[in-house]
Amino acid sequence: MRKIISAGIIVYIMAQTLCACGKQQPDGANKVYVGVAYYDQSDTFLGQLIACLKNSFQEYEKDGYEIVMQVRSASGSQRTQDDQVKELIDSGCNVLCVNLVDRADPSEIIDLAREHNISIIFFNREPVAEDMMQWDKLYYVGGPAAQSGIMQGELAVALIQADTGIDRNKDGKIQYVVLEGEAGHQDAIIRTKNVVETLKNNDIEIEKLSYGIANWNRAQAQNRMLQMISQHQNEIELVLANNDDMALGALDAYEKLNYTESTLPVFLGIDGTDVGLEAVRDSRLAGTVYNDKEGQASAIAKLAVALVSGKGLEQIEFENEKYIYLPYLKVTKDTVDEFFQKQSRN
Ligand code: BGC
Ligand code: CA
């Protein structure tokens, strides 16, 4: 009996060694069946992030992995997303990438995954810390929200210091409005807080005229901005938007009212989506902050493959054992070309 066992072990070790040479993984572990669930198909940034994710996963096919990726978008309904995750699991997914609709309501999805022992990589919409502690196979990949607010603030400070014309009424203060993303989204709350603090910390006198919640959406931002312009006319000197789509929506509002360039405020966004970068290149936005979708996608794919194959997990660096944050980057007209290149490389 003992001989049979040790012979078995030797055969197993040989098989493992052979596999390592041919870059083949042990049975089953080279099949990565990814289920991706995201909150809404109309979100510009998410659409581009999902495209990056496809590219990043495909890279692993070169290394002998079989990759199948299924994507579901939930049209803004957590109920729908819970059902979609159930279907993805039933259809055989062995790892899940989840962009929650309601970041405070992941319990159903976590329970489903735990029942089937399938790891979840949450991304972009960060569950609260207590929920991340519910199980040890939960991970998060995203950007450090505070940094994006600080960088947007630093862009604003540099512009205001370089151009006294931004203070159009010459009262020594910058009158500003904020366009905020969804209430309750970590990026909306933290970006707004940090951009304002950064301006204050740099001794810029500011006066908040108003704010509007526009749920990351260009059309909603245009409406909110039209309302704010009707209240404040030419008083607004700076528009701080939690993302590029809303910064562009604000600009749409001014265009609709036929404002000329000399009477426009300064607009700043966050994301560096295709449309955002183009607007920076054309000086319609004064700047943006790059939300590194290529980096996030490649971290998600790497982690997913490691979780399924059981290989390479020890090389991945986590914060608090389950978080991966990819740094943001400032984008101005001077640096925008680098970012177009970054996108075309992906
Ligand atoms: C992005 C937004 C996007 C949101 C969706 C944010 O990080 O900046 O553009 O709409 O995530 O969750
Ligand atoms: Ca002023």
Short mmCIF file of C-alpha atoms and ligand atoms in Angstrom, two decimals:
data_model
loop_
_atom_site.label_atom_id
_atom_site.label_comp_id
_atom_site.label_asym_id
_atom_site.label_seq_id
_atom_site.Cartn_x
_atom_site.Cartn_y
_atom_site.Cartn_z
CA MET A 1 0.00 0.00 0.00
CA ARG A 2 2.73 2.39 1.02
CA LYS A 3 4.60 1.66 -2.22
CA ILE A 4 1.53 2.44 -4.25
CA ILE A 5 1.12 5.73 -2.43
CA SER A 6 4.74 6.78 -2.89
CA ALA A 7 4.67 5.73 -6.55
CA GLY A 8 1.56 7.84 -6.89
CA ILE A 9 3.29 10.81 -5.30
CA ILE A 10 6.23 10.47 -7.69
CA VAL A 11 3.95 10.34 -10.72
CA TYR A 12 2.13 13.39 -9.41
CA ILE A 13 5.36 15.32 -8.88
CA MET A 14 6.56 14.40 -12.39
CA ALA A 15 3.27 15.50 -13.88
CA GLN A 16 3.57 18.80 -12.00
CA THR A 17 7.10 19.33 -13.26
CA LEU A 18 6.10 18.58 -16.84
CA CYS A 19 3.20 20.95 -16.55
CA ALA A 20 5.43 23.74 -15.29
CA CYS A 21 7.59 23.40 -18.42
CA GLY A 22 4.73 23.49 -20.88
CA LYS A 23 3.10 26.35 -18.94
CA GLN A 24 0.15 24.01 -18.48
CA GLN A 25 -1.71 24.16 -15.22
CA PRO A 26 -2.96 21.11 -13.31
CA ASP A 27 -6.35 19.84 -14.39
CA GLY A 28 -9.08 22.46 -14.33
CA ALA A 29 -6.93 25.17 -12.79
CA ASN A 30 -6.18 26.70 -16.19
CA LYS A 31 -9.85 27.32 -16.92
CA VAL A 32 -10.79 30.76 -15.70
CA TYR A 33 -14.51 31.32 -16.03
CA VAL A 34 -15.07 34.91 -15.01
CA GLY A 35 -18.45 36.34 -14.17
CA VAL A 36 -18.49 40.15 -14.32
CA ALA A 37 -21.48 42.03 -12.91
CA TYR A 38 -21.61 45.82 -13.09
CA TYR A 39 -24.10 48.38 -11.94
CA ASP A 40 -25.23 50.19 -15.09
CA GLN A 41 -24.50 49.97 -18.81
CA SER A 42 -24.95 53.72 -19.32
CA ASP A 43 -21.91 54.62 -17.16
CA THR A 44 -19.12 55.96 -19.37
CA PHE A 45 -16.22 55.10 -17.07
CA LEU A 46 -17.49 51.58 -16.35
CA GLY A 47 -18.01 50.87 -20.06
CA GLN A 48 -14.36 51.69 -20.68
CA LEU A 49 -13.17 49.79 -17.61
CA ILE A 50 -15.01 46.63 -18.75
CA ALA A 51 -13.38 46.93 -22.19
CA CYS A 52 -9.98 47.09 -20.46
CA LEU A 53 -10.91 44.07 -18.39
CA LYS A 54 -11.55 42.02 -21.54
CA ASN A 55 -8.11 42.95 -22.85
CA SER A 56 -6.41 42.17 -19.55
CA PHE A 57 -7.98 38.72 -19.24
CA GLN A 58 -7.18 37.90 -22.87
CA GLU A 59 -3.49 38.39 -22.13
CA TYR A 60 -3.58 35.22 -20.04
CA GLU A 61 -4.61 33.10 -23.03
CA LYS A 62 -1.01 33.41 -24.22
CA ASP A 63 0.10 31.67 -21.03
CA GLY A 64 -2.08 28.63 -21.68
CA TYR A 65 -5.13 29.70 -19.70
CA GLU A 66 -8.57 29.19 -21.09
CA ILE A 67 -10.51 32.37 -20.35
CA VAL A 68 -14.25 32.73 -20.62
CA MET A 69 -15.69 36.07 -19.52
CA GLN A 70 -19.41 36.72 -19.15
CA VAL A 71 -20.60 40.25 -18.45
CA ARG A 72 -23.93 41.36 -17.01
CA SER A 73 -25.08 44.90 -16.30
CA ALA A 74 -27.81 45.52 -13.76
CA SER A 75 -29.47 48.76 -15.01
CA GLY A 76 -29.15 50.23 -11.55
CA SER A 77 -31.08 47.51 -9.68
CA GLN A 78 -29.45 45.52 -6.86
CA ARG A 79 -32.21 42.90 -7.12
CA THR A 80 -31.37 42.36 -10.78
CA GLN A 81 -27.70 42.11 -9.95
CA ASP A 82 -28.31 39.50 -7.24
CA ASP A 83 -30.18 37.38 -9.82
CA GLN A 84 -27.45 37.88 -12.39
CA VAL A 85 -24.79 36.70 -9.96
CA LYS A 86 -26.87 33.60 -9.22
CA GLU A 87 -27.06 32.86 -12.98
CA LEU A 88 -23.36 33.44 -13.44
CA ILE A 89 -22.61 30.97 -10.67
CA ASP A 90 -25.08 28.41 -12.09
CA SER A 91 -23.48 28.68 -15.49
CA GLY A 92 -20.15 27.60 -14.02
CA CYS A 93 -18.15 30.76 -13.23
CA ASN A 94 -15.26 30.06 -10.90
CA VAL A 95 -14.45 33.66 -10.01
CA LEU A 96 -16.66 36.76 -9.75
CA CYS A 97 -15.86 40.42 -10.41
CA VAL A 98 -18.60 42.56 -8.94
CA ASN A 99 -19.29 46.28 -9.29
CA LEU A 100 -22.15 46.55 -6.81
CA VAL A 101 -25.24 48.60 -7.54
CA ASP A 102 -25.67 49.38 -3.85
CA ARG A 103 -22.30 49.31 -2.17
CA ALA A 104 -24.00 48.96 1.21
CA ASP A 105 -25.94 45.84 0.21
CA PRO A 106 -23.59 43.02 -0.85
CA SER A 107 -24.79 40.36 1.61
CA GLU A 108 -26.89 38.33 -0.80
CA ILE A 109 -24.05 38.11 -3.30
CA ILE A 110 -21.52 37.26 -0.60
CA ASP A 111 -23.76 34.45 0.72
CA LEU A 112 -24.21 33.00 -2.78
CA ALA A 113 -20.48 33.05 -3.47
CA ARG A 114 -19.64 31.55 -0.10
CA GLU A 115 -22.10 28.68 -0.60
CA HIS A 116 -20.26 27.79 -3.81
CA ASN A 117 -16.80 28.74 -2.55
CA ILE A 118 -16.22 31.28 -5.33
CA SER A 119 -14.02 34.30 -4.58
CA ILE A 120 -15.34 37.79 -5.29
CA ILE A 121 -13.28 40.71 -6.50
CA PHE A 122 -15.35 43.83 -5.92
CA PHE A 123 -14.28 46.81 -7.98
CA ASN A 124 -14.92 50.58 -8.31
CA ARG A 125 -17.85 50.64 -5.85
CA GLU A 126 -16.27 49.77 -2.54
CA PRO A 127 -18.24 47.75 0.00
CA VAL A 128 -18.05 49.05 3.56
CA ALA A 129 -15.29 47.57 5.72
CA GLU A 130 -17.62 45.41 7.85
CA ASP A 131 -18.96 43.67 4.75
CA MET A 132 -15.47 43.04 3.45
CA MET A 133 -14.84 41.17 6.70
CA GLN A 134 -17.77 38.80 6.13
CA TRP A 135 -15.56 36.21 4.41
CA ASP A 136 -11.85 35.79 3.66
CA LYS A 137 -12.35 35.35 -0.10
CA LEU A 138 -13.48 38.92 -0.71
CA TYR A 139 -11.20 41.45 -2.39
CA TYR A 140 -11.46 45.02 -3.64
CA VAL A 141 -9.73 46.81 -6.52
CA GLY A 142 -10.19 50.53 -7.11
CA GLY A 143 -8.65 53.96 -6.79
CA PRO A 144 -7.86 55.76 -3.52
CA ALA A 145 -10.75 58.24 -3.54
CA ALA A 146 -9.09 60.88 -1.34
CA GLN A 147 -6.15 61.16 -3.71
CA SER A 148 -8.42 62.05 -6.64
CA GLY A 149 -10.01 64.88 -4.66
CA ILE A 150 -6.63 66.18 -3.51
CA MET A 151 -5.28 66.10 -7.07
CA GLN A 152 -8.31 67.90 -8.46
CA GLY A 153 -7.77 70.50 -5.74
CA GLU A 154 -4.10 70.86 -6.64
CA LEU A 155 -5.00 71.35 -10.31
CA ALA A 156 -7.42 74.09 -9.28
CA VAL A 157 -4.85 75.77 -7.01
CA ALA A 158 -2.24 75.83 -9.77
CA LEU A 159 -4.71 77.33 -12.25
CA ILE A 160 -5.95 79.99 -9.84
CA GLN A 161 -2.41 80.99 -8.85
CA ALA A 162 -1.31 81.21 -12.49
CA ASP A 163 -4.30 83.17 -13.80
CA THR A 164 -5.75 86.08 -11.83
CA GLY A 165 -8.48 86.34 -14.49
CA ILE A 166 -10.27 83.31 -13.00
CA ASP A 167 -11.48 85.56 -10.17
CA ARG A 168 -13.65 87.40 -12.65
CA ASN A 169 -15.37 89.78 -10.23
CA LYS A 170 -12.00 90.54 -8.54
CA ASP A 171 -13.29 90.06 -4.99
CA GLY A 172 -10.29 87.96 -3.99
CA LYS A 173 -12.44 84.84 -3.69
CA ILE A 174 -13.24 82.04 -6.06
CA GLN A 175 -16.98 81.42 -6.34
CA TYR A 176 -17.49 77.73 -7.06
CA VAL A 177 -20.11 75.04 -7.47
CA VAL A 178 -19.75 71.25 -7.13
CA LEU A 179 -21.39 68.58 -9.25
CA GLU A 180 -21.54 65.43 -7.18
CA GLY A 181 -21.84 61.77 -8.08
CA GLU A 182 -24.32 59.42 -6.44
CA ALA A 183 -25.07 60.15 -2.81
CA GLY A 184 -23.49 57.34 -0.81
CA HIS A 185 -20.77 56.46 -3.36
CA GLN A 186 -17.34 56.55 -1.72
CA ASP A 187 -15.85 58.51 -4.63
CA ALA A 188 -18.51 61.24 -4.50
CA ILE A 189 -18.32 61.91 -0.77
CA ILE A 190 -14.54 61.69 -0.44
CA ARG A 191 -13.68 63.58 -3.64
CA THR A 192 -15.88 66.54 -2.71
CA LYS A 193 -14.47 66.76 0.80
CA ASN A 194 -10.86 66.56 -0.33
CA VAL A 195 -11.01 68.96 -3.24
CA VAL A 196 -12.48 71.68 -1.03
CA GLU A 197 -9.99 71.02 1.78
CA THR A 198 -7.09 71.18 -0.64
CA LEU A 199 -8.14 74.60 -1.89
CA LYS A 200 -8.45 75.85 1.70
CA ASN A 201 -5.13 74.31 2.76
CA ASN A 202 -3.47 76.21 -0.05
CA ASP A 203 -4.88 79.53 1.15
CA ILE A 204 -7.27 79.99 -1.73
CA GLU A 205 -10.26 82.01 -0.58
CA ILE A 206 -13.34 80.20 -1.79
CA GLU A 207 -17.06 80.69 -1.64
CA LYS A 208 -19.45 77.83 -2.32
CA LEU A 209 -22.44 79.10 -4.29
CA SER A 210 -24.26 75.84 -4.74
CA TYR A 211 -24.00 72.13 -5.48
CA GLY A 212 -25.98 69.59 -7.45
CA ILE A 213 -26.15 65.82 -7.28
CA ALA A 214 -26.07 64.46 -10.83
CA ASN A 215 -25.31 60.76 -10.26
CA TRP A 216 -22.20 60.70 -12.51
CA ASN A 217 -24.46 61.49 -15.46
CA ARG A 218 -23.89 64.05 -18.19
CA ALA A 219 -27.54 64.88 -18.92
CA GLN A 220 -28.39 65.23 -15.22
CA ALA A 221 -25.36 67.48 -14.75
CA GLN A 222 -26.50 69.69 -17.59
CA ASN A 223 -29.89 70.11 -15.87
CA ARG A 224 -28.39 70.82 -12.47
CA MET A 225 -26.01 73.31 -14.03
CA LEU A 226 -28.81 75.10 -15.89
CA GLN A 227 -30.58 75.55 -12.54
CA MET A 228 -27.43 76.84 -10.85
CA ILE A 229 -26.73 79.26 -13.71
CA SER A 230 -30.26 80.61 -13.49
CA GLN A 231 -29.68 81.31 -9.79
CA HIS A 232 -26.16 82.71 -10.04
CA GLN A 233 -25.77 83.93 -13.64
CA ASN A 234 -22.20 85.09 -14.20
CA GLU A 235 -21.04 84.65 -10.61
CA ILE A 236 -19.74 81.09 -11.02
CA GLU A 237 -15.96 81.06 -11.53
CA LEU A 238 -15.11 77.40 -10.98
CA VAL A 239 -17.01 74.16 -11.57
CA LEU A 240 -15.67 71.15 -9.68
CA ALA A 241 -17.21 67.92 -10.95
CA ASN A 242 -16.77 64.51 -9.33
CA ASN A 243 -16.26 63.01 -12.81
CA ASP A 244 -15.64 63.99 -16.44
CA ASP A 245 -19.14 63.23 -17.66
CA MET A 246 -20.60 65.71 -15.18
CA ALA A 247 -17.95 68.34 -16.03
CA LEU A 248 -18.95 67.94 -19.67
CA GLY A 249 -22.63 68.15 -18.76
CA ALA A 250 -21.91 71.47 -17.04
CA LEU A 251 -20.18 72.68 -20.16
CA ASP A 252 -23.18 71.55 -22.25
CA ALA A 253 -25.37 73.82 -20.11
CA TYR A 254 -23.22 76.88 -20.84
CA GLU A 255 -23.12 75.98 -24.52
CA LYS A 256 -26.87 75.67 -24.60
CA LEU A 257 -27.13 79.20 -23.18
CA ASN A 258 -24.63 80.43 -25.79
CA TYR A 259 -22.04 81.66 -23.30
CA THR A 260 -18.87 82.82 -24.98
CA GLU A 261 -15.46 81.57 -23.94
CA SER A 262 -14.48 84.71 -22.02
CA THR A 263 -17.47 84.40 -19.70
CA LEU A 264 -17.09 80.69 -18.93
CA PRO A 265 -15.92 79.41 -15.57
CA VAL A 266 -13.07 76.91 -15.23
CA PHE A 267 -14.18 73.26 -15.40
CA LEU A 268 -12.37 70.35 -13.75
CA GLY A 269 -13.29 66.66 -13.97
CA ILE A 270 -12.02 63.29 -12.81
CA ASP A 271 -11.55 60.03 -14.81
CA GLY A 272 -9.75 60.78 -18.06
CA THR A 273 -12.33 58.89 -20.11
CA ASP A 274 -11.96 59.21 -23.89
CA VAL A 275 -14.34 62.18 -23.98
CA GLY A 276 -12.69 63.68 -20.89
CA LEU A 277 -9.19 63.52 -22.38
CA GLU A 278 -10.40 64.99 -25.66
CA ALA A 279 -11.96 67.88 -23.77
CA VAL A 280 -8.69 68.53 -21.93
CA ARG A 281 -6.79 68.43 -25.19
CA ASP A 282 -9.24 70.96 -26.67
CA SER A 283 -9.05 73.17 -23.53
CA ARG A 284 -12.75 72.75 -22.82
CA LEU A 285 -11.86 71.16 -19.48
CA ALA A 286 -8.93 72.78 -17.68
CA GLY A 287 -7.83 69.39 -16.38
CA THR A 288 -8.86 66.02 -15.08
CA VAL A 289 -7.53 63.31 -12.78
CA TYR A 290 -6.82 59.94 -14.37
CA ASN A 291 -8.77 57.07 -12.86
CA ASP A 292 -6.40 54.29 -13.92
CA LYS A 293 -8.80 51.84 -15.56
CA GLU A 294 -6.00 50.00 -17.36
CA GLY A 295 -4.19 49.48 -14.04
CA GLN A 296 -7.38 48.45 -12.25
CA ALA A 297 -8.32 46.00 -15.02
CA SER A 298 -4.91 44.42 -15.04
CA ALA A 299 -4.92 44.06 -11.22
CA ILE A 300 -8.37 42.46 -11.32
CA ALA A 301 -7.36 39.98 -14.03
CA LYS A 302 -4.11 39.08 -12.29
CA LEU A 303 -5.89 38.49 -9.00
CA ALA A 304 -8.70 36.48 -10.61
CA VAL A 305 -6.25 34.20 -12.42
CA ALA A 306 -4.21 33.72 -9.24
CA LEU A 307 -7.31 32.87 -7.21
CA VAL A 308 -8.50 30.26 -9.72
CA SER A 309 -5.13 28.71 -10.55
CA GLY A 310 -3.79 28.89 -7.01
CA LYS A 311 -0.60 30.42 -8.41
CA GLY A 312 0.99 33.80 -7.90
CA LEU A 313 -1.19 35.03 -5.08
CA GLU A 314 1.84 35.51 -2.83
CA GLN A 315 3.33 37.97 -5.35
CA ILE A 316 0.33 40.28 -5.21
CA GLU A 317 0.62 43.18 -2.77
CA PHE A 318 -2.49 43.97 -0.79
CA GLU A 319 -3.41 46.66 1.66
CA ASN A 320 -5.03 45.08 4.71
CA GLU A 321 -4.85 41.69 3.02
CA LYS A 322 -7.69 42.31 0.58
CA TYR A 323 -7.44 45.76 -1.00
CA ILE A 324 -5.59 46.90 -4.10
CA TYR A 325 -5.60 50.65 -4.85
CA LEU A 326 -4.17 52.00 -8.09
CA PRO A 327 -2.93 55.60 -7.85
CA TYR A 328 -4.62 58.46 -9.70
CA LEU A 329 -2.66 60.83 -11.96
CA LYS A 330 -3.12 64.50 -12.81
CA VAL A 331 -3.92 65.35 -16.44
CA THR A 332 -3.46 68.79 -17.96
CA LYS A 333 -3.20 69.96 -21.54
CA ASP A 334 0.60 69.58 -21.23
CA THR A 335 0.46 65.92 -20.23
CA VAL A 336 -2.72 64.73 -21.97
CA ASP A 337 -0.91 63.04 -24.87
CA GLU A 338 0.74 60.54 -22.53
CA PHE A 339 -2.70 59.40 -21.49
CA PHE A 340 -3.95 58.89 -25.03
CA GLN A 341 -0.89 56.69 -25.53
CA LYS A 342 -1.59 54.77 -22.34
CA GLN A 343 -5.03 53.92 -23.70
CA SER A 344 -3.89 52.83 -27.11
CA ARG A 345 -1.31 50.48 -25.55
CA ASN A 346 -4.03 48.60 -23.69
C1 BGC B 1 -16.01 57.24 -11.64
C2 BGC B 1 -17.32 57.64 -12.25
C3 BGC B 1 -18.24 56.46 -12.32
C4 BGC B 1 -18.37 55.80 -10.97
C5 BGC B 1 -19.23 54.58 -11.05
C6 BGC B 1 -16.24 56.57 -10.32
O1 BGC B 1 -15.03 56.11 -9.80
O2 BGC B 1 -15.19 58.35 -11.46
O3 BGC B 1 -17.15 58.17 -13.52
O4 BGC B 1 -19.49 56.87 -12.79
O5 BGC B 1 -17.10 55.47 -10.46
O6 BGC B 1 -19.23 53.82 -9.88
CA CA B 2 -14.49 85.95 -7.36
#
